[in-house]
Every structure is written in structure tokens, then in C-alpha cells.
Amino acid sequence: MNEAEIRERVAAFLGEHDPGGDRLEFLRARFDAGLAWVWFPEGLGGLGASRELQQVVEGELAGTPQLNSGLQGIGLGMAAPTILAFGSEEQRRRFLRPLWTGEEIWCQLFSEPGAGSDLATLATRAVRDGGEWVVDGQKVWTSGAHHARWAILVARTDPGVPKHRGLTYFVCDMHAPGVEVRPLRQITGEAEFNEVFLTGVRLSDDLRLGEVGDGWRVAQTTLMNERVAIGGAPTRRGGGAMAAVLDAWRERPELRTHELHQRLLALWVEAEVTRLSGARLREQLAAGQPGPEGSGMKLSFARLNQALTGLDLEFRRDLGYDDWTFRRSEDVDFYGRGPGYRYLRAKGNSIEGGTSEILRNIISERVLGLPSEPRVDKDVPWKDLPR
């Protein structure tokens, strides 16, 4: 399928479905027409076409109802590709359509108080009981759990083997008895993050993704897609955090200084390099699954976002933020709102989705091929690790 054929498909779709009508019905119809993810298989929101043709679809449908990426980001960027890669046909057909339309929101139950950067040390247990699994544990830094209907969950099913080998991956019903969501207040005053307590939560075995004990391999698919979703999303030239800085620069010429100008130019070059690297990464994705290169994009995104929001604040000479009232966040917003909010929110960019320190290790070992750090616990059963 080529670009002309895709445009014809979109034109035919718009001829049959009014974008000005019911939003949900339009999105459902778009999924059914294969225009959700064109590289996904037919019947699952796609056409089995080249991934790069998605940009053509997005351009043609720019003025139609859109997805809420701040609310649906985890489902779209992390859960969906993992379900596609490891889910059964029944799981794909059950979860992908309402995930894409936003009828069901997803969250990610990975990190724990004692297992953040070293995720494989996680302690949440899943014990098999007939055709069900009983899950007990605590997860943390769970974005959007207060909105979520489903979660992607990694739990330990065999404590007697080394930490990476005793994990299993599940879809967790966030409405199941025993799931408790508590807000975590951030520096902005909002609580878009949560801690989630799982107490005797029963999940049927048909909610398992992948084989028992193969959870680490499944989780790697999620994590690689997560870093691409955060750091490698398409951005126009001068977009993202750069756009707000440029707007302020144009509007307030009296605040400009030579030193600030030099810093802005340097960040512009870095932002362009990052944007073009992201375009190259997406071309690589068209040929297969994301690799460790996504860690570089996420690392660059965090550094740029923090530097640009800091420069923006310094240029304006005003925090511009005076509302630390505790409130529940409706979505995740990196670029909107005021400069003070953007500056404070950007502090989390180097932690969420993999800390910058861990990402540097991944880049050095898996991209550059440098020697890995000594790992004395690699072959030690998880139950024997000091905690």
C-alpha cells in the first residue's frame, strides 16, 4: 500500500463518516477502517501497511476528533505494542479498540518503592491458584491510575530463580477487589502520579501476557516503546518546549541579553539534532521493533526539556506559578499551562520512563558496546538477595 492509496482510503472514510458528529462513534469507525495504527494488522486498527504512512493519515485527519495523548499515552505508547507483540488473538480483539478510542484508560504497574531503576528486583508476588493468580504488593509512580480501567503489571511468580527469570507479565483489572489507588502529590501541587496497593487481587490466567516466567522479556518491549513514546514522538521544527521559549523571546525583546541569546541558539541546535534523530528512529521502527536507541531519545528529551524550561523562566524573570493547591490531574501535560508549571513539571522528566542515569548505562552497553558494570547478583536467586 502506497501514499496515494492511503489518501484514497482516508477520503473514502471521510465521505462516509462526519467528523462533526459523535466523537466516540467517529473514533470507533476510524479504528475499524484501519486508520488507527496503519502498521497494525487488518482488523486490529491497521492495514498492515508501512509505519511511515501513519504520518499521511494524521495529516489528512488533522481537523477531525483526536485522541487525548496526555490521558491515553500509556495505553497507546506502551500497552498497545506489548499486547500486539505478546497477546493472544482474543486479547488483541478485546483490548486494542477501546484502548485506542479512549473508552478504557491504561496505567503501568512496574516501579515499586524498592525497585525503581533496578526494576528486576521487584517484590510484588503473584501466586497461582487454579485458573487464577493472587497478587499482593505495592507499586509506585503510577501515572493516571485514578483514571485507569486496566494496567500492565509485572509480578514475581518464582522467587527461587535469579531476579530477571522469575517474572510474569499480566493485564490487571484496576476495578478488581483489593486494588487501592492513593495519590502522590508532586512539586506542582498536582497528583498525576499514584501509589497502588494490591491486596489479594485475583486475576484470571487469561489476563497473562506471554509465558509464565517470561515477564522480563515482555517488559522490555514495553520499556523500549515507553522511551520512544516519551522521547521520540514527532515534533515540528521549533515545537515542544522550544515553542514557548521562542514565543516569549519574540514578545519581550527588551529582556534579551547576549548571553541568553547564545544559550538559546545552542539549545536550538540541540533540539534540531534531537528532532531529526527522532525522525531517523521512527524510520527504523518502520522496519521492526524499537531497540535501545530509544533510550537516547528519552535521555535527550529530558535534558532539553529541563534546559529549555529553565531558560524560559530565567528569561521571563518570573516563576509565574502560584497555585500549589492539591488537586487530581486530568492528564499529563509537558508543554501547556504557564512557564512556572512547565519548569516544575520538567523536573520529573529525568526520572519517569527510566532515570537518566540508567539510560546512560543502557546506551553505553547496548548501543556503544562498552563493557557492562559488574553485577554480583546476576545469578543469585531473588529470595537470597539482601533487602
mmCIF file of N, CA and C in Angstrom, residues 27-128:
data_model
loop_
_atom_site.group_PDB
_atom_site.id
_atom_site.type_symbol
_atom_site.label_atom_id
_atom_site.label_comp_id
_atom_site.label_asym_id
_atom_site.label_seq_id
_atom_site.Cartn_x
_atom_site.Cartn_y
_atom_site.Cartn_z
ATOM 1 N N LEU A 27 -14.330 7.902 16.208
ATOM 2 C CA LEU A 27 -13.084 7.218 16.543
ATOM 3 C C LEU A 27 -13.218 5.709 16.386
ATOM 4 N N ARG A 28 -14.356 5.165 16.776
ATOM 5 C CA ARG A 28 -14.577 3.731 16.590
ATOM 6 C C ARG A 28 -14.532 3.362 15.108
ATOM 7 N N ALA A 29 -15.168 4.196 14.296
ATOM 8 C CA ALA A 29 -15.193 3.932 12.858
ATOM 9 C C ALA A 29 -13.793 4.048 12.257
ATOM 10 N N ARG A 30 -13.022 5.009 12.752
ATOM 11 C CA ARG A 30 -11.649 5.167 12.254
ATOM 12 C C ARG A 30 -10.822 3.923 12.581
ATOM 13 N N PHE A 31 -10.970 3.401 13.791
ATOM 14 C CA PHE A 31 -10.262 2.164 14.154
ATOM 15 C C PHE A 31 -10.679 1.027 13.230
ATOM 16 N N ASP A 32 -11.972 0.867 13.030
ATOM 17 C CA ASP A 32 -12.484 -0.228 12.213
ATOM 18 C C ASP A 32 -12.048 -0.110 10.759
ATOM 19 N N ALA A 33 -11.774 1.126 10.328
ATOM 20 C CA ALA A 33 -11.323 1.342 8.946
ATOM 21 C C ALA A 33 -9.827 1.104 8.780
ATOM 22 N N GLY A 34 -9.143 0.775 9.868
ATOM 23 C CA GLY A 34 -7.706 0.509 9.789
ATOM 24 C C GLY A 34 -6.857 1.758 9.815
ATOM 25 N N LEU A 35 -7.434 2.869 10.263
ATOM 26 C CA LEU A 35 -6.726 4.150 10.245
ATOM 27 C C LEU A 35 -6.303 4.599 11.637
ATOM 28 N N ALA A 36 -6.270 3.663 12.575
ATOM 29 C CA ALA A 36 -5.772 3.975 13.922
ATOM 30 C C ALA A 36 -4.250 3.869 13.928
ATOM 31 N N TRP A 37 -3.753 2.638 13.716
ATOM 32 C CA TRP A 37 -2.318 2.379 13.538
ATOM 33 C C TRP A 37 -2.191 1.630 12.220
ATOM 34 N N VAL A 38 -1.814 2.297 11.158
ATOM 35 C CA VAL A 38 -1.863 1.646 9.839
ATOM 36 C C VAL A 38 -0.917 0.456 9.740
ATOM 37 N N TRP A 39 0.126 0.397 10.584
ATOM 38 C CA TRP A 39 1.079 -0.717 10.515
ATOM 39 C C TRP A 39 0.607 -1.941 11.298
ATOM 40 N N PHE A 40 -0.468 -1.803 12.085
ATOM 41 C CA PHE A 40 -1.042 -2.952 12.779
ATOM 42 C C PHE A 40 -1.780 -3.829 11.762
ATOM 43 N N PRO A 41 -2.050 -5.088 12.109
ATOM 44 C CA PRO A 41 -2.769 -5.971 11.188
ATOM 45 C C PRO A 41 -4.200 -5.492 10.922
ATOM 46 N N GLU A 42 -4.740 -5.913 9.815
ATOM 47 C CA GLU A 42 -6.136 -5.605 9.498
ATOM 48 C C GLU A 42 -7.049 -6.234 10.550
ATOM 49 N N GLY A 43 -8.081 -5.512 10.934
ATOM 50 C CA GLY A 43 -8.994 -5.966 11.962
ATOM 51 C C GLY A 43 -8.578 -5.552 13.361
ATOM 52 N N LEU A 44 -7.353 -5.025 13.494
ATOM 53 C CA LEU A 44 -6.854 -4.584 14.798
ATOM 54 C C LEU A 44 -6.463 -3.110 14.766
ATOM 55 N N GLY A 45 -7.171 -2.351 13.944
ATOM 56 C CA GLY A 45 -6.905 -0.921 13.850
ATOM 57 C C GLY A 45 -5.932 -0.540 12.768
ATOM 58 N N GLY A 46 -5.473 -1.515 11.977
ATOM 59 C CA GLY A 46 -4.476 -1.213 10.971
ATOM 60 C C GLY A 46 -4.784 -1.791 9.617
ATOM 61 N N LEU A 47 -3.818 -1.622 8.709
ATOM 62 C CA LEU A 47 -3.960 -2.092 7.333
ATOM 63 C C LEU A 47 -2.781 -2.956 6.915
ATOM 64 N N GLY A 48 -1.879 -3.242 7.867
ATOM 65 C CA GLY A 48 -0.677 -3.981 7.522
ATOM 66 C C GLY A 48 0.224 -3.202 6.598
ATOM 67 N N ALA A 49 0.154 -1.866 6.674
ATOM 68 C CA ALA A 49 0.942 -1.008 5.793
ATOM 69 C C ALA A 49 2.231 -0.577 6.486
ATOM 70 N N SER A 50 3.031 0.212 5.790
ATOM 71 C CA SER A 50 4.268 0.724 6.360
ATOM 72 C C SER A 50 3.958 1.736 7.459
ATOM 73 N N ARG A 51 4.746 1.691 8.520
ATOM 74 C CA ARG A 51 4.525 2.581 9.662
ATOM 75 C C ARG A 51 4.633 4.050 9.266
ATOM 76 N N GLU A 52 5.508 4.357 8.325
ATOM 77 C CA GLU A 52 5.717 5.755 7.944
ATOM 78 C C GLU A 52 4.468 6.375 7.321
ATOM 79 N N LEU A 53 3.545 5.550 6.830
ATOM 80 C CA LEU A 53 2.314 6.081 6.236
ATOM 81 C C LEU A 53 1.350 6.622 7.284
ATOM 82 N N GLN A 54 1.620 6.356 8.559
ATOM 83 C CA GLN A 54 0.773 6.902 9.612
ATOM 84 C C GLN A 54 0.794 8.426 9.588
ATOM 85 N N GLN A 55 1.938 8.998 9.242
ATOM 86 C CA GLN A 55 2.032 10.452 9.181
ATOM 87 C C GLN A 55 1.096 11.026 8.121
ATOM 88 N N VAL A 56 0.907 10.282 7.032
ATOM 89 C CA VAL A 56 -0.026 10.720 5.989
ATOM 90 C C VAL A 56 -1.451 10.727 6.540
ATOM 91 N N VAL A 57 -1.801 9.670 7.262
ATOM 92 C CA VAL A 57 -3.136 9.593 7.862
ATOM 93 C C VAL A 57 -3.359 10.746 8.829
ATOM 94 N N GLU A 58 -2.379 10.997 9.692
ATOM 95 C CA GLU A 58 -2.540 12.060 10.682
ATOM 96 C C GLU A 58 -2.701 13.419 10.009
ATOM 97 N N GLY A 59 -1.968 13.630 8.932
ATOM 98 C CA GLY A 59 -2.107 14.889 8.210
ATOM 99 C C GLY A 59 -3.478 15.055 7.586
ATOM 100 N N GLU A 60 -3.996 13.983 6.985
ATOM 101 C CA GLU A 60 -5.303 14.044 6.335
ATOM 102 C C GLU A 60 -6.447 14.197 7.340
ATOM 103 N N LEU A 61 -6.247 13.689 8.551
ATOM 104 C CA LEU A 61 -7.307 13.717 9.565
ATOM 105 C C LEU A 61 -7.044 14.749 10.656
ATOM 106 N N ALA A 62 -6.201 15.733 10.352
ATOM 107 C CA ALA A 62 -5.791 16.707 11.366
ATOM 108 C C ALA A 62 -6.963 17.501 11.947
ATOM 109 N N GLY A 63 -7.986 17.744 11.157
ATOM 110 C CA GLY A 63 -9.104 18.556 11.637
ATOM 111 C C GLY A 63 -10.258 17.757 12.218
ATOM 112 N N THR A 64 -10.033 16.477 12.483
ATOM 113 C CA THR A 64 -11.091 15.597 12.981
ATOM 114 C C THR A 64 -10.881 15.317 14.473
ATOM 115 N N PRO A 65 -11.825 14.657 15.146
ATOM 116 C CA PRO A 65 -11.628 14.321 16.563
ATOM 117 C C PRO A 65 -10.306 13.592 16.800
ATOM 118 N N GLN A 66 -9.579 14.037 17.830
ATOM 119 C CA GLN A 66 -8.254 13.499 18.117
ATOM 120 C C GLN A 66 -8.231 12.768 19.453
ATOM 121 N N LEU A 67 -7.187 11.977 19.653
ATOM 122 C CA LEU A 67 -7.001 11.268 20.908
ATOM 123 C C LEU A 67 -6.410 12.209 21.951
ATOM 124 N N ASN A 68 -6.622 11.892 23.210
ATOM 125 C CA ASN A 68 -6.045 12.651 24.320
ATOM 126 C C ASN A 68 -4.745 11.959 24.724
ATOM 127 N N SER A 69 -3.635 12.409 24.154
ATOM 128 C CA SER A 69 -2.364 11.726 24.394
ATOM 129 C C SER A 69 -1.925 11.836 25.846
ATOM 130 N N GLY A 70 -2.315 12.922 26.534
ATOM 131 C CA GLY A 70 -1.947 13.055 27.927
ATOM 132 C C GLY A 70 -2.635 12.051 28.826
ATOM 133 N N LEU A 71 -3.832 11.649 28.447
ATOM 134 C CA LEU A 71 -4.594 10.679 29.231
ATOM 135 C C LEU A 71 -4.400 9.257 28.722
ATOM 136 N N GLN A 72 -4.199 9.114 27.429
ATOM 137 C CA GLN A 72 -4.122 7.794 26.798
ATOM 138 C C GLN A 72 -2.692 7.350 26.494
ATOM 139 N N GLY A 73 -1.711 8.160 26.890
ATOM 140 C CA GLY A 73 -0.335 7.919 26.472
ATOM 141 C C GLY A 73 0.190 6.535 26.821
ATOM 142 N N ILE A 74 -0.083 6.058 28.032
ATOM 143 C CA ILE A 74 0.447 4.756 28.444
ATOM 144 C C ILE A 74 -0.207 3.636 27.648
ATOM 145 N N GLY A 75 -1.503 3.742 27.436
ATOM 146 C CA GLY A 75 -2.176 2.729 26.638
ATOM 147 C C GLY A 75 -1.676 2.700 25.211
ATOM 148 N N LEU A 76 -1.577 3.889 24.595
ATOM 149 C CA LEU A 76 -1.192 3.974 23.195
ATOM 150 C C LEU A 76 0.272 3.627 22.972
ATOM 151 N N GLY A 77 1.156 4.168 23.834
ATOM 152 C CA GLY A 77 2.579 4.034 23.594
ATOM 153 C C GLY A 77 3.220 2.799 24.193
ATOM 154 N N MET A 78 2.562 2.186 25.198
ATOM 155 C CA MET A 78 3.211 1.090 25.915
ATOM 156 C C MET A 78 2.382 -0.192 25.915
ATOM 157 N N ALA A 79 1.110 -0.076 26.325
ATOM 158 C CA ALA A 79 0.281 -1.278 26.406
ATOM 159 C C ALA A 79 -0.016 -1.850 25.018
ATOM 160 N N ALA A 80 -0.416 -0.991 24.080
ATOM 161 C CA ALA A 80 -0.832 -1.482 22.761
ATOM 162 C C ALA A 80 0.262 -2.272 22.046
ATOM 163 N N PRO A 81 1.492 -1.747 21.916
ATOM 164 C CA PRO A 81 2.506 -2.546 21.218
ATOM 165 C C PRO A 81 2.862 -3.833 21.945
ATOM 166 N N THR A 82 2.730 -3.842 23.278
ATOM 167 C CA THR A 82 3.023 -5.073 24.027
ATOM 168 C C THR A 82 1.925 -6.102 23.806
ATOM 169 N N ILE A 83 0.677 -5.657 23.811
ATOM 170 C CA ILE A 83 -0.446 -6.562 23.544
ATOM 171 C C ILE A 83 -0.335 -7.123 22.127
ATOM 172 N N LEU A 84 0.038 -6.275 21.188
ATOM 173 C CA LEU A 84 0.184 -6.738 19.809
ATOM 174 C C LEU A 84 1.277 -7.802 19.706
ATOM 175 N N ALA A 85 2.375 -7.588 20.427
ATOM 176 C CA ALA A 85 3.523 -8.499 20.316
ATOM 177 C C ALA A 85 3.304 -9.811 21.060
ATOM 178 N N PHE A 86 2.630 -9.776 22.219
ATOM 179 C CA PHE A 86 2.569 -10.959 23.069
ATOM 180 C C PHE A 86 1.147 -11.431 23.388
ATOM 181 N N GLY A 87 0.145 -10.641 23.043
ATOM 182 C CA GLY A 87 -1.210 -11.022 23.375
ATOM 183 C C GLY A 87 -1.766 -12.090 22.449
ATOM 184 N N SER A 88 -2.730 -12.837 22.966
ATOM 185 C CA SER A 88 -3.450 -13.793 22.131
ATOM 186 C C SER A 88 -4.380 -13.023 21.199
ATOM 187 N N GLU A 89 -4.913 -13.712 20.209
ATOM 188 C CA GLU A 89 -5.842 -13.051 19.301
ATOM 189 C C GLU A 89 -7.053 -12.527 20.063
ATOM 190 N N GLU A 90 -7.516 -13.280 21.019
ATOM 191 C CA GLU A 90 -8.655 -12.847 21.829
ATOM 192 C C GLU A 90 -8.307 -11.599 22.635
ATOM 193 N N GLN A 91 -7.111 -11.557 23.209
ATOM 194 C CA GLN A 91 -6.696 -10.383 23.980
ATOM 195 C C GLN A 91 -6.568 -9.158 23.084
ATOM 196 N N ARG A 92 -6.017 -9.334 21.912
ATOM 197 C CA ARG A 92 -5.883 -8.205 20.986
ATOM 198 C C ARG A 92 -7.240 -7.621 20.638
ATOM 199 N N ARG A 93 -8.187 -8.490 20.326
ATOM 200 C CA ARG A 93 -9.505 -8.005 19.908
ATOM 201 C C ARG A 93 -10.290 -7.439 21.089
ATOM 202 N N ARG A 94 -10.037 -7.934 22.279
ATOM 203 C CA ARG A 94 -10.734 -7.406 23.452
ATOM 204 C C ARG A 94 -10.217 -6.029 23.848
ATOM 205 N N PHE A 95 -8.893 -5.828 23.802
ATOM 206 C CA PHE A 95 -8.329 -4.634 24.426
ATOM 207 C C PHE A 95 -7.990 -3.486 23.480
ATOM 208 N N LEU A 96 -7.574 -3.752 22.251
ATOM 209 C CA LEU A 96 -6.990 -2.698 21.428
ATOM 210 C C LEU A 96 -7.978 -1.619 21.006
ATOM 211 N N ARG A 97 -9.192 -2.006 20.629
ATOM 212 C CA ARG A 97 -10.149 -0.990 20.141
ATOM 213 C C ARG A 97 -10.542 0.012 21.229
ATOM 214 N N PRO A 98 -11.023 -0.420 22.415
ATOM 215 C CA PRO A 98 -11.370 0.565 23.443
ATOM 216 C C PRO A 98 -10.153 1.298 24.005
ATOM 217 N N LEU A 99 -8.962 0.687 23.905
ATOM 218 C CA LEU A 99 -7.741 1.384 24.299
ATOM 219 C C LEU A 99 -7.501 2.572 23.374
ATOM 220 N N TRP A 100 -7.627 2.330 22.070
ATOM 221 C CA TRP A 100 -7.337 3.409 21.113
ATOM 222 C C TRP A 100 -8.389 4.506 21.157
ATOM 223 N N THR A 101 -9.643 4.162 21.288
ATOM 224 C CA THR A 101 -10.696 5.179 21.293
ATOM 225 C C THR A 101 -10.749 5.962 22.599
ATOM 226 N N GLY A 102 -10.070 5.472 23.636
ATOM 227 C CA GLY A 102 -10.099 6.154 24.918
ATOM 228 C C GLY A 102 -11.239 5.733 25.811
ATOM 229 N N GLU A 103 -11.985 4.720 25.398
ATOM 230 C CA GLU A 103 -13.064 4.230 26.254
ATOM 231 C C GLU A 103 -12.512 3.548 27.500
ATOM 232 N N GLU A 104 -11.322 2.990 27.393
ATOM 233 C CA GLU A 104 -10.656 2.363 28.530
ATOM 234 C C GLU A 104 -9.239 2.922 28.643
ATOM 235 N N ILE A 105 -8.945 3.520 29.793
ATOM 236 C CA ILE A 105 -7.645 4.120 30.043
ATOM 237 C C ILE A 105 -6.743 3.097 30.734
ATOM 238 N N TRP A 106 -5.466 3.151 30.413
ATOM 239 C CA TRP A 106 -4.490 2.208 30.942
ATOM 240 C C TRP A 106 -3.447 2.917 31.791
ATOM 241 N N CYS A 107 -2.901 2.188 32.756
ATOM 242 C CA CYS A 107 -1.764 2.662 33.530
ATOM 243 C C CYS A 107 -0.716 1.555 33.591
ATOM 244 N N GLN A 108 0.408 1.834 34.241
ATOM 245 C CA GLN A 108 1.561 0.950 34.209
ATOM 246 C C GLN A 108 1.993 0.612 35.635
ATOM 247 N N LEU A 109 1.865 -0.639 36.045
ATOM 248 C CA LEU A 109 2.246 -1.089 37.378
ATOM 249 C C LEU A 109 3.588 -1.811 37.292
ATOM 250 N N PHE A 110 4.659 -1.024 37.218
ATOM 251 C CA PHE A 110 6.011 -1.560 37.128
ATOM 252 C C PHE A 110 6.820 -1.209 38.375
ATOM 253 N N SER A 111 7.158 0.084 38.551
ATOM 254 C CA SER A 111 8.044 0.516 39.631
ATOM 255 C C SER A 111 7.458 0.232 41.005
ATOM 256 N N GLU A 112 8.373 0.002 41.954
ATOM 257 C CA GLU A 112 7.988 -0.219 43.345
ATOM 258 C C GLU A 112 8.881 0.618 44.247
ATOM 259 N N PRO A 113 8.514 0.800 45.517
ATOM 260 C CA PRO A 113 9.363 1.584 46.414
ATOM 261 C C PRO A 113 10.793 1.059 46.490
ATOM 262 N N GLY A 114 10.986 -0.258 46.357
ATOM 263 C CA GLY A 114 12.321 -0.830 46.405
ATOM 264 C C GLY A 114 12.833 -1.314 45.074
ATOM 265 N N ALA A 115 12.125 -0.981 44.002
ATOM 266 C CA ALA A 115 12.517 -1.467 42.667
ATOM 267 C C ALA A 115 12.121 -0.433 41.623
ATOM 268 N N GLY A 116 12.956 0.586 41.504
ATOM 269 C CA GLY A 116 12.702 1.620 40.517
ATOM 270 C C GLY A 116 13.663 1.466 39.366
ATOM 271 N N SER A 117 14.878 1.998 39.543
ATOM 272 C CA SER A 117 15.886 1.870 38.492
ATOM 273 C C SER A 117 16.253 0.411 38.249
ATOM 274 N N ASP A 118 16.303 -0.380 39.300
ATOM 275 C CA ASP A 118 16.563 -1.819 39.151
ATOM 276 C C ASP A 118 15.226 -2.552 39.230
ATOM 277 N N LEU A 119 14.456 -2.441 38.157
ATOM 278 C CA LEU A 119 13.092 -2.960 38.149
ATOM 279 C C LEU A 119 13.037 -4.457 38.416
ATOM 280 N N ALA A 120 14.054 -5.192 37.989
ATOM 281 C CA ALA A 120 14.019 -6.653 38.105
ATOM 282 C C ALA A 120 14.036 -7.136 39.557
ATOM 283 N N THR A 121 14.303 -6.263 40.504
ATOM 284 C CA THR A 121 14.274 -6.667 41.922
ATOM 285 C C THR A 121 12.870 -6.552 42.518
ATOM 286 N N LEU A 122 11.868 -6.271 41.708
ATOM 287 C CA LEU A 122 10.512 -6.049 42.218
ATOM 288 C C LEU A 122 10.031 -7.219 43.070
ATOM 289 N N ALA A 123 9.183 -6.879 44.069
ATOM 290 C CA ALA A 123 8.769 -7.872 45.067
ATOM 291 C C ALA A 123 7.289 -8.227 45.015
ATOM 292 N N THR A 124 6.500 -7.521 44.209
ATOM 293 C CA THR A 124 5.082 -7.864 44.106
ATOM 294 C C THR A 124 4.937 -9.320 43.662
ATOM 295 N N ARG A 125 4.179 -10.107 44.422
ATOM 296 C CA ARG A 125 4.060 -11.541 44.183
ATOM 297 C C ARG A 125 2.748 -11.878 43.483
ATOM 298 N N ALA A 126 2.824 -12.847 42.616
ATOM 299 C CA ALA A 126 1.634 -13.431 42.000
ATOM 300 C C ALA A 126 1.728 -14.935 42.202
ATOM 301 N N VAL A 127 0.765 -15.497 42.928
ATOM 302 C CA VAL A 127 0.767 -16.922 43.255
ATOM 303 C C VAL A 127 -0.409 -17.584 42.555
ATOM 304 N N ARG A 128 -0.134 -18.667 41.870
ATOM 305 C CA ARG A 128 -1.202 -19.324 41.106
ATOM 306 C C ARG A 128 -2.137 -20.091 42.025
#
